[in-house]
PDB file of C-alpha atoms in Angstrom:
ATOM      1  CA  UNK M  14      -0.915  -3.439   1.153  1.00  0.00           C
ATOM      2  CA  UNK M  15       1.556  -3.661   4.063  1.00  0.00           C
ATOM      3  CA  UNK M  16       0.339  -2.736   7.687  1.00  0.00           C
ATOM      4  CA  UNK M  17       1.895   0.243   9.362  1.00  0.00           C
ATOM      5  CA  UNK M  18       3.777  -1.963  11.211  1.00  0.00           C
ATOM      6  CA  UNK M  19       5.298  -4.469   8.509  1.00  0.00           C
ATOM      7  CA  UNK M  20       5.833  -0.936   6.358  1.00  0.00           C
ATOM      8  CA  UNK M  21       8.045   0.101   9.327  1.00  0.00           C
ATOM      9  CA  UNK M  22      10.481  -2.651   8.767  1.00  0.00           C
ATOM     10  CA  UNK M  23      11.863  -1.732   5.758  1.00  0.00           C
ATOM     11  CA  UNK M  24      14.853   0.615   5.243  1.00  0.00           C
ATOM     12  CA  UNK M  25      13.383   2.645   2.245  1.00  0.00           C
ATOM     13  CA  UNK M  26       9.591   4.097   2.372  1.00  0.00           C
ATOM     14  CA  UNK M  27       7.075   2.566   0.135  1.00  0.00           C
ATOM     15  CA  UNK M  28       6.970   5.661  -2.162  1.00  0.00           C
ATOM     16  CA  UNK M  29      10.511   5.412  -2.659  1.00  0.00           C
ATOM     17  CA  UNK M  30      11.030   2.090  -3.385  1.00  0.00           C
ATOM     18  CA  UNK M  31       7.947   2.136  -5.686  1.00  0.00           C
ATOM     19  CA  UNK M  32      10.401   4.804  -7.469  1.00  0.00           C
ATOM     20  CA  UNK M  33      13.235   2.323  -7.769  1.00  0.00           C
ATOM     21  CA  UNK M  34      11.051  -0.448  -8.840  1.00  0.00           C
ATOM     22  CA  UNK M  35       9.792   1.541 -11.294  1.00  0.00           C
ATOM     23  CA  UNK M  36      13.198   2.856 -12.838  1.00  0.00           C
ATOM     24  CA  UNK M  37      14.479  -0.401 -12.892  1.00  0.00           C
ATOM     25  CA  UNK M  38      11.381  -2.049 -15.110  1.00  0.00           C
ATOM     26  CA  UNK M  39      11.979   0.585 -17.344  1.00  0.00           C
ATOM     27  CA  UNK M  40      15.303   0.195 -17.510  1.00  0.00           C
ATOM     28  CA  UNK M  41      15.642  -3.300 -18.659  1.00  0.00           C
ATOM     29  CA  UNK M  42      14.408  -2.651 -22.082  1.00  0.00           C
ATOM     30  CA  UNK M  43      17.270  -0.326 -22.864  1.00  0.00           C
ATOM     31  CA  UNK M  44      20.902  -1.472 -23.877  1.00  0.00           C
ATOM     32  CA  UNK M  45      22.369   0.686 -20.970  1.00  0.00           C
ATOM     33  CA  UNK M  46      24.638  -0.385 -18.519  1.00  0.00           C
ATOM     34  CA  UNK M  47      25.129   1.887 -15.242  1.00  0.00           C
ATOM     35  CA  UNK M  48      27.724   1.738 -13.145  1.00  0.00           C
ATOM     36  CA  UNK M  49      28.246   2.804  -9.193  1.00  0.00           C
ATOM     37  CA  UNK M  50      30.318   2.824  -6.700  1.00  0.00           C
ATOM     38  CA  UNK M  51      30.121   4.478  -3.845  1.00  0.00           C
ATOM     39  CA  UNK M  52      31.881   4.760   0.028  1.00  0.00           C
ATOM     40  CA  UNK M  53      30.571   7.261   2.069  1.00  0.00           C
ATOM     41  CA  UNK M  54      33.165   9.279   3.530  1.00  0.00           C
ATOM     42  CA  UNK M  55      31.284  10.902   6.474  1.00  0.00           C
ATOM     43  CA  UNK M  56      27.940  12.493   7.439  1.00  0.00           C
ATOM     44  CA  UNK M  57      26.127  15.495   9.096  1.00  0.00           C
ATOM     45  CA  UNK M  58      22.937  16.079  10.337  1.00  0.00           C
ATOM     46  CA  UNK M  59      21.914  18.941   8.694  1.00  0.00           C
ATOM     47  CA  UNK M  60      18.110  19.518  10.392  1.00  0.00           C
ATOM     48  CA  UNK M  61      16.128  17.713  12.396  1.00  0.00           C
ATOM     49  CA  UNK M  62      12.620  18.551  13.652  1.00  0.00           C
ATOM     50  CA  UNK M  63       9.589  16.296  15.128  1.00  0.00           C
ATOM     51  CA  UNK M  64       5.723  16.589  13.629  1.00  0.00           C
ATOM     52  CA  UNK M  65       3.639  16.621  16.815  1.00  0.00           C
ATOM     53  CA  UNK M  66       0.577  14.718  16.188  1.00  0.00           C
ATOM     54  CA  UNK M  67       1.367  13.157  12.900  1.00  0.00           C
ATOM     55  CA  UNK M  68       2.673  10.174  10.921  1.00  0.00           C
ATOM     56  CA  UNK M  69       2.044   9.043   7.067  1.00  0.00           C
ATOM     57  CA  UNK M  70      -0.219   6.033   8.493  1.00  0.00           C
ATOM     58  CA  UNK M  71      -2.453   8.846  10.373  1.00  0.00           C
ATOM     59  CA  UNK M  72      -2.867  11.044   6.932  1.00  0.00           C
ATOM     60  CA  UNK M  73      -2.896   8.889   4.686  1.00  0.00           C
ATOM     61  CA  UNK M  74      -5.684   7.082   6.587  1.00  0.00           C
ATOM     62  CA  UNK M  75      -7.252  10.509   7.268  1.00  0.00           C
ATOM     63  CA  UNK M  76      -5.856  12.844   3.793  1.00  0.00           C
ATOM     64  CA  UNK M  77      -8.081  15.884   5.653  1.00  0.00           C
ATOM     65  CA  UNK M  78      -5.100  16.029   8.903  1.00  0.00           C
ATOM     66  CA  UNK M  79      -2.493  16.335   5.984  1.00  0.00           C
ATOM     67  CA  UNK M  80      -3.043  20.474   6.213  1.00  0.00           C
ATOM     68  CA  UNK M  81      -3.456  19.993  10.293  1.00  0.00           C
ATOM     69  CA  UNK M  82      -0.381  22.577  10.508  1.00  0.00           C
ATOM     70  CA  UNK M  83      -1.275  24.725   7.708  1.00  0.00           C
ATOM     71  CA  UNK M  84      -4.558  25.060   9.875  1.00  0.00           C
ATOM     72  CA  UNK M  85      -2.602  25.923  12.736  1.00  0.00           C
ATOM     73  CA  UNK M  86      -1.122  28.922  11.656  1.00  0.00           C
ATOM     74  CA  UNK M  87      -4.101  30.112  10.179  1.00  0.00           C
ATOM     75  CA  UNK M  88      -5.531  29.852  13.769  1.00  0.00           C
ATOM     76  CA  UNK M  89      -2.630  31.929  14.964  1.00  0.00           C
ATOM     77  CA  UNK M  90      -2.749  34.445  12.360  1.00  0.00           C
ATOM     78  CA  UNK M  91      -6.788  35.190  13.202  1.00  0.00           C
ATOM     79  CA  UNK M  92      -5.884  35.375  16.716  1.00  0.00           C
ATOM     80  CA  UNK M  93      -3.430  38.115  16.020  1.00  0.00           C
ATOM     81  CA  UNK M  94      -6.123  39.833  13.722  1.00  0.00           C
ATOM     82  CA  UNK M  95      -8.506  39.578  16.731  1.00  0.00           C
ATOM     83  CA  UNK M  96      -5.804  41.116  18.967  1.00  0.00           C
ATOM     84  CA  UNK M  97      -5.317  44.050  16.393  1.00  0.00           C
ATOM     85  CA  UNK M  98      -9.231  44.488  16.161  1.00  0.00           C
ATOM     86  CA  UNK M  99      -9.353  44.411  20.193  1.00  0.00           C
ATOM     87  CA  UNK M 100      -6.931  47.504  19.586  1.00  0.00           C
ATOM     88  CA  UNK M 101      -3.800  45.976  20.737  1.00  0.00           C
ATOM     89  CA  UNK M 102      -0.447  45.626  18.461  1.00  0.00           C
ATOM     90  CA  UNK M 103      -0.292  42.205  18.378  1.00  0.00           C
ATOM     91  CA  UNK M 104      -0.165  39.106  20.261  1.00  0.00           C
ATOM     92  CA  UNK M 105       2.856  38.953  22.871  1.00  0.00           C
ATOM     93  CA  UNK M 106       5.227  35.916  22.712  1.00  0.00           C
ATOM     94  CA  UNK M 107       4.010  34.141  25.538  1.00  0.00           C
ATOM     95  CA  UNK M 108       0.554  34.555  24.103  1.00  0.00           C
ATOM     96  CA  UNK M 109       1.611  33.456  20.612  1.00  0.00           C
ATOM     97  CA  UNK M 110       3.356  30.584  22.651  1.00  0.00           C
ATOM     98  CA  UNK M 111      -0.373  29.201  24.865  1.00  0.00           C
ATOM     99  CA  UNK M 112      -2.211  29.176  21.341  1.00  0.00           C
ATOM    100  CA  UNK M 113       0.344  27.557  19.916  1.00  0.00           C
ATOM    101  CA  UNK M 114       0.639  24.810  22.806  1.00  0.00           C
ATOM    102  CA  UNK M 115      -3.336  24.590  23.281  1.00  0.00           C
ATOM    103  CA  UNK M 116      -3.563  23.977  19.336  1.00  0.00           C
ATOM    104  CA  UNK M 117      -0.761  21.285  19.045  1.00  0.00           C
ATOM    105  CA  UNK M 118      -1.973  19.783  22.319  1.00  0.00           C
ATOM    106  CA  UNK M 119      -5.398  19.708  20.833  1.00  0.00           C
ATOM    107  CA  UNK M 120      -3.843  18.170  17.475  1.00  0.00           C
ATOM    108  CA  UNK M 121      -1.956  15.661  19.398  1.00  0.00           C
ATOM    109  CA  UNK M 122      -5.349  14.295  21.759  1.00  0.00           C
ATOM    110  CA  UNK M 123      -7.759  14.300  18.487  1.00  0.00           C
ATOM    111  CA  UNK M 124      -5.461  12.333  16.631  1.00  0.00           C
ATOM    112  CA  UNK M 125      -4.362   9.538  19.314  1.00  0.00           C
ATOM    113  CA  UNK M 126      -8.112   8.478  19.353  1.00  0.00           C
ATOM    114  CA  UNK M 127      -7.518   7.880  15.631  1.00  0.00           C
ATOM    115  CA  UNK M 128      -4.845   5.731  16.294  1.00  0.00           C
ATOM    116  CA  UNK M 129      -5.504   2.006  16.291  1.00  0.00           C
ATOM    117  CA  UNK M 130      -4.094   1.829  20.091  1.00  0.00           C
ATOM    118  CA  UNK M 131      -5.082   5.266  21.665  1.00  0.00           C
ATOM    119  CA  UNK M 132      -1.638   6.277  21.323  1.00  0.00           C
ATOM    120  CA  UNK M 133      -0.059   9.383  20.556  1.00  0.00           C
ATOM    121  CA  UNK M 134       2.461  10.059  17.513  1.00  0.00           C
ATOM    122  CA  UNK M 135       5.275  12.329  16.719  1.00  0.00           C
ATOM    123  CA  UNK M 136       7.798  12.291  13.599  1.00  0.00           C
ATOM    124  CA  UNK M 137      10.890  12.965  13.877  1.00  0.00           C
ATOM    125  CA  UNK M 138      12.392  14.320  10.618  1.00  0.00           C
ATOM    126  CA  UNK M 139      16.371  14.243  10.059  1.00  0.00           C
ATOM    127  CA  UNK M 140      18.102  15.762   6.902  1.00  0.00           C
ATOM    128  CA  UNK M 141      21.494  14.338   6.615  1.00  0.00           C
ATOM    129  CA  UNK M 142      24.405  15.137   3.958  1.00  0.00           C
ATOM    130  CA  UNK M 143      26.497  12.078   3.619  1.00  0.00           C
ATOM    131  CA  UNK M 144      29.760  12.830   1.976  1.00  0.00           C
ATOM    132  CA  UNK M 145      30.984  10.482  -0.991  1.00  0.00           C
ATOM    133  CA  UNK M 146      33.630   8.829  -2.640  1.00  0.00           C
ATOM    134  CA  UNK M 147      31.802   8.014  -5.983  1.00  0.00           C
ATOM    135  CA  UNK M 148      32.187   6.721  -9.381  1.00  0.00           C
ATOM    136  CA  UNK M 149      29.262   7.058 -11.669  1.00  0.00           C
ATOM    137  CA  UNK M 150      28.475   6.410 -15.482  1.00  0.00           C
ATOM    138  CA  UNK M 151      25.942   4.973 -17.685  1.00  0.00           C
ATOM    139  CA  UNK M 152      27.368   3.548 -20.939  1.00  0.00           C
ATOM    140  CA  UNK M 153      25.333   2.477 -24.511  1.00  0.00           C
ATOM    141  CA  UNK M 154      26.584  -0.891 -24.962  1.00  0.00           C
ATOM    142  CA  UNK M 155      25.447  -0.675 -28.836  1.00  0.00           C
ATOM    143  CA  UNK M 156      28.344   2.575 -29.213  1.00  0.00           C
ATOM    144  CA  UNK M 157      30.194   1.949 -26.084  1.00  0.00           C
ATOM    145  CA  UNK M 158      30.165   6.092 -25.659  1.00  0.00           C
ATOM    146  CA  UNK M 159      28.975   7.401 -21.774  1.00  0.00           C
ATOM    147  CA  UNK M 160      25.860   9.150 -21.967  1.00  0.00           C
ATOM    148  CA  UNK M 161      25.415  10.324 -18.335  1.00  0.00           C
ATOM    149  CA  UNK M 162      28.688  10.508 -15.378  1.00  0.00           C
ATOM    150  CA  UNK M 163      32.332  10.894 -15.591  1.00  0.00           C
ATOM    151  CA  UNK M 164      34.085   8.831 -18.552  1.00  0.00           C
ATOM    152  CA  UNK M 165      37.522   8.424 -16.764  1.00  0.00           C
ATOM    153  CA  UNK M 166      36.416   6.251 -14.049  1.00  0.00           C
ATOM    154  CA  UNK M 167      37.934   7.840 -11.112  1.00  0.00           C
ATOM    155  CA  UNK M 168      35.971   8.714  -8.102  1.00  0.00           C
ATOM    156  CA  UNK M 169      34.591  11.699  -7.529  1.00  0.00           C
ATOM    157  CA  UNK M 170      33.609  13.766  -4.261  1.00  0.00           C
ATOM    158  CA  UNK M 171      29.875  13.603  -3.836  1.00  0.00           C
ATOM    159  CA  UNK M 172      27.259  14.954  -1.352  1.00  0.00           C
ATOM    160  CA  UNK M 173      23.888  13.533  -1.442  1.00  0.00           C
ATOM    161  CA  UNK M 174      21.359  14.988   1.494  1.00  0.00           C
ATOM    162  CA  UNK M 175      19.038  12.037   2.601  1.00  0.00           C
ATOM    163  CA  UNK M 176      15.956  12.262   4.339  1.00  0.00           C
ATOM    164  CA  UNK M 177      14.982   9.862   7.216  1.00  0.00           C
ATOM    165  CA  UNK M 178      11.978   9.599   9.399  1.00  0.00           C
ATOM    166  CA  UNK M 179      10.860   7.719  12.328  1.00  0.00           C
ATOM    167  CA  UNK M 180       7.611   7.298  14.712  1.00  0.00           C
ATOM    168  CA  UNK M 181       7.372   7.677  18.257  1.00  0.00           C
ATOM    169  CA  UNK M 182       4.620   6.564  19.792  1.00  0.00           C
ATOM    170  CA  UNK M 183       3.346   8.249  23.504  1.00  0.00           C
ATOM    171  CA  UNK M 184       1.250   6.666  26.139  1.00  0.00           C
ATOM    172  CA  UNK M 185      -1.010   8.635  28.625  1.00  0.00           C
ATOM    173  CA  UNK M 186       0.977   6.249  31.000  1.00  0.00           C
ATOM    174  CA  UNK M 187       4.412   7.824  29.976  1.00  0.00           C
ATOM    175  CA  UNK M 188       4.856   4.208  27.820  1.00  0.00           C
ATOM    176  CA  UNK M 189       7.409   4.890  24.624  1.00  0.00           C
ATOM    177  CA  UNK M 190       7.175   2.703  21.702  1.00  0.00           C
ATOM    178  CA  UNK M 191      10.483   4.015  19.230  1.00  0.00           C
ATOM    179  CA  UNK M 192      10.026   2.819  15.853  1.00  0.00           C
ATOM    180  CA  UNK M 193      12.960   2.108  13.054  1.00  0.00           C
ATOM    181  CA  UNK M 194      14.900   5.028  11.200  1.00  0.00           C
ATOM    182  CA  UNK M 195      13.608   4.593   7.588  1.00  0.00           C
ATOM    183  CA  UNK M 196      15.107   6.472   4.513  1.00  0.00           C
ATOM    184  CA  UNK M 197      12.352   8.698   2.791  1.00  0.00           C
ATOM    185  CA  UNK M 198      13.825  10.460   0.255  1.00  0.00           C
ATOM    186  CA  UNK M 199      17.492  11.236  -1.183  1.00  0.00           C
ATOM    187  CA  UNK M 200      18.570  14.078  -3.258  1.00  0.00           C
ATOM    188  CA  UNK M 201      15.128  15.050  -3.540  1.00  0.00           C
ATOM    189  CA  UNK M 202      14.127  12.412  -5.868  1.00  0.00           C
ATOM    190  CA  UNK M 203      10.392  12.677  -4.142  1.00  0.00           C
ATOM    191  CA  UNK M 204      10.410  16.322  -4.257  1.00  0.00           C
ATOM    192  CA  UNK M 205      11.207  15.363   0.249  1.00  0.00           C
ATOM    193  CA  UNK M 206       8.549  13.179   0.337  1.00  0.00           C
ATOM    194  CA  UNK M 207       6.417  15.542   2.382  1.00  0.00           C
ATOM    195  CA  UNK M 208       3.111  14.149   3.718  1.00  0.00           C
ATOM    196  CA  UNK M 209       1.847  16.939   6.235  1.00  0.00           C
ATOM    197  CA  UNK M 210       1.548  20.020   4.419  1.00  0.00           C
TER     198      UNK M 210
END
């Protein structure tokens, strides 16, 4: 088992390349030979979003932070009940804004002094559709007849959406530590690979 630190240094996330490793022992009992070729055209950052508090090392060392946000609205949503039993309407927005600053601020201390330097974390979660120029088949070499992608050969126009993610790491003394872009997930392969929900 890798470090957090050696796992950072690869391009694809364990998970996925545990997928790939796995598809391609499979694989080499068949008599199937795949073909692709592929030259991306362009890309666009579709979303992007940070997880205050959070990284896979942190809950995956600690599985009980992985519903730390589900928690969070939960704490919102019985302050608003409190707020309707008090006889008021509802929270206003710069009330719903404090709880939700005190509780993330709260997430992010408790979860630096889990950290094995004190430090705090935040992901940073980018979507990206990457635009294609692809050809794609998968041939039976016994019948020589496609069984999955096109059959003339030409290249096709393809979009795939792939998920990166990388670690920033925050100092009480201001100190940034940027980790490396890694690829998490593509065309939903892993379901997103989501570890905090």
């Amino acid at each position: 088992m890798l470090d957090h630190d050696a796992e950072q240094l690869y391009m694809l996330q364990r998970d996925l390349r545990q997928l790939y490793k796995s598809a391609r022992k499979h694989s080499l009992s068949t008599k199937n030979n795949v073909l692709l070729r592929m030259q991306p055209q362009f890309a666009r950052i579709e979303s992007m979003f940070p997880v205050f508090g959070l990284n896979r090392q942190l809950v995956q060392d600690h599985p009980a932070l992985r519903h730390s946000y589900r928690n969070l609205v939960r704490n919102l949503q019985r302050k608003h009940k409190e707020a309707q039993l008090a006889g008021r309407k509802r929270l206003n927005p710069i009330e719903v804004i404090s709880h939700i600053n005190g509780d993330l601020n709260e997430l992010i201390d408790s979860t630096a002094k889990l950290t094995n330097d004190g430090k705090a974390v935040t992901t940073i979660i980018a979507q990206v559709s990457i635009q294609c120029r692809e050809v794609f088949c998968v041939r039976d070499l016994e019948s020589g007849e496609i069984v999955q992608g096109d059959t003339d050969g030409q290249p096709r126009d393809v979009t795939h959406l792939v998920r990166f993610e990388i670690c920033i790491k925050d100092s009480q003394e201001g100190d940034f530590e940027i980790g490396r872009w890694q690829i998490t997930d593509w065309d939903d392969l892993l379901d997103g690979n989501v570890w905090f929900t």
